[in-house]
Tab-separated table of C-alpha atoms in Angstrom:
chain	number	residue	atom	x	y	z
I	19	UNK	CA	67.552	175.069	129.992
I	20	UNK	CA	65.575	178.047	128.475
I	21	UNK	CA	63.768	180.680	130.816
I	22	UNK	CA	60.310	179.667	130.138
I	23	UNK	CA	61.001	175.928	130.433
I	24	UNK	CA	62.774	176.693	133.873
I	25	UNK	CA	59.785	178.646	135.146
I	26	UNK	CA	57.435	175.871	133.943
I	27	UNK	CA	59.613	173.071	135.751
I	28	UNK	CA	59.643	175.477	139.107
I	29	UNK	CA	55.858	175.305	139.124
I	30	UNK	CA	55.692	171.596	138.300
I	31	UNK	CA	58.128	170.755	141.333
I	32	UNK	CA	55.948	173.117	143.794
I	33	UNK	CA	52.728	171.286	142.473
I	34	UNK	CA	51.593	174.634	141.145
I	35	UNK	CA	49.864	173.115	137.940
I	36	UNK	CA	46.366	174.212	138.270
I	37	UNK	CA	45.108	177.547	136.912
I	38	UNK	CA	42.862	179.101	139.518
I	39	UNK	CA	42.229	182.716	138.059
I	40	UNK	CA	41.704	184.157	141.630
I	41	UNK	CA	44.833	182.733	142.706
I	42	UNK	CA	46.760	183.972	139.504
I	43	UNK	CA	44.871	187.317	140.332
I	44	UNK	CA	45.954	187.453	143.943
I	45	UNK	CA	49.625	186.763	143.136
I	46	UNK	CA	49.905	189.248	140.213
I	47	UNK	CA	48.094	191.727	142.435
I	48	UNK	CA	50.375	191.104	145.058
I	49	UNK	CA	53.656	191.567	142.964
I	50	UNK	CA	51.976	194.728	141.416
I	51	UNK	CA	51.649	196.184	144.847
I	52	UNK	CA	55.420	195.540	145.673
I	53	UNK	CA	56.167	197.187	142.331
I	54	UNK	CA	54.160	200.261	143.307
I	55	UNK	CA	55.970	200.644	146.863
I	56	UNK	CA	59.548	199.866	145.488
I	57	UNK	CA	62.019	202.237	146.757
I	58	UNK	CA	64.891	201.499	144.497
I	59	UNK	CA	65.776	199.850	141.045
I	60	UNK	CA	66.462	196.264	142.736
I	61	UNK	CA	62.809	196.164	144.288
I	62	UNK	CA	61.445	197.136	140.824
I	63	UNK	CA	63.295	194.464	139.010
I	64	UNK	CA	62.661	191.871	141.396
I	65	UNK	CA	58.704	192.827	141.217
I	66	UNK	CA	58.744	192.849	137.531
I	67	UNK	CA	60.726	189.520	137.445
I	68	UNK	CA	58.108	187.982	139.807
I	69	UNK	CA	55.433	189.015	137.438
I	70	UNK	CA	56.838	187.384	134.693
I	71	UNK	CA	57.249	184.159	136.500
I	72	UNK	CA	53.582	184.339	137.469
I	73	UNK	CA	52.084	185.028	134.203
I	74	UNK	CA	54.425	182.452	132.270
I	75	UNK	CA	53.341	179.942	135.080
I	76	UNK	CA	49.630	180.950	134.163
I	77	UNK	CA	50.015	180.664	130.332
I	78	UNK	CA	51.434	177.061	130.957
I	79	UNK	CA	48.467	176.271	133.424
I	80	UNK	CA	46.243	177.018	130.609
I	81	UNK	CA	48.003	174.708	128.299
I	82	UNK	CA	49.863	177.039	126.175
I	83	UNK	CA	53.491	177.015	125.518
I	84	UNK	CA	54.767	180.349	127.125
I	85	UNK	CA	57.544	180.698	124.577
I	86	UNK	CA	55.327	180.412	121.689
I	87	UNK	CA	52.769	182.522	123.233
I	88	UNK	CA	55.329	185.370	123.476
I	89	UNK	CA	56.317	184.949	120.196
I	90	UNK	CA	53.056	185.114	118.579
I	91	UNK	CA	52.122	188.220	121.143
I	92	UNK	CA	55.353	190.039	119.696
I	93	UNK	CA	54.335	189.503	116.377
I	94	UNK	CA	51.075	190.870	116.559
I	95	UNK	CA	52.237	193.896	118.672
I	96	UNK	CA	54.733	194.533	115.999
I	97	UNK	CA	52.139	194.633	113.261
I	98	UNK	CA	50.388	197.404	114.519
I	99	UNK	CA	50.455	200.927	113.269
I	100	UNK	CA	50.846	203.857	115.440
I	101	UNK	CA	48.126	206.431	115.937
I	102	UNK	CA	49.200	209.091	113.191
I	103	UNK	CA	48.458	211.940	115.394
I	104	UNK	CA	50.710	210.342	118.152
I	105	UNK	CA	53.252	209.625	115.442
I	106	UNK	CA	53.600	213.397	114.337
I	107	UNK	CA	53.772	214.618	117.807
I	108	UNK	CA	56.506	212.302	118.647
I	109	UNK	CA	58.430	213.271	115.527
I	110	UNK	CA	57.812	217.027	115.975
I	111	UNK	CA	58.404	217.103	119.637
I	112	UNK	CA	60.700	214.246	120.589
I	113	UNK	CA	58.149	212.844	123.007
I	114	UNK	CA	57.594	209.315	124.367
I	115	UNK	CA	55.135	207.276	126.314
I	116	UNK	CA	52.521	204.994	126.105
I	117	UNK	CA	52.343	203.979	122.300
I	118	UNK	CA	48.747	204.376	121.008
I	119	UNK	CA	47.606	201.851	118.007
I	120	UNK	CA	46.065	203.263	115.092
I	121	UNK	CA	42.139	202.774	115.604
I	122	UNK	CA	41.465	202.386	111.957
I	123	UNK	CA	44.056	199.424	111.371
I	124	UNK	CA	42.390	196.492	109.905
I	125	UNK	CA	42.497	194.107	113.187
I	126	UNK	CA	43.429	190.987	110.880
I	127	UNK	CA	46.959	192.631	110.054
């Protein structure tokens, strides 16, 4: 069974089938706080995986296929061009960090 399908089944088996924004927010917030208080890699990975489980379930509860949603999201992200100033800095100095998209890129691309 694929990961997203397994998460959907996990939600179904626990009768966690209704999207309630405040509940989803509370669960995501709890995991983000666990991530912030993590003291080792294991705790960080655990919190990040829990965030994926919660987000996947929320997408499904909204009536969307989580796997197709992720494919579309990655396609959109990959179509973005990097901010030219940042791109030049990264190339010159070998730095990295939060990737900034080019503000003048046509949003339809």
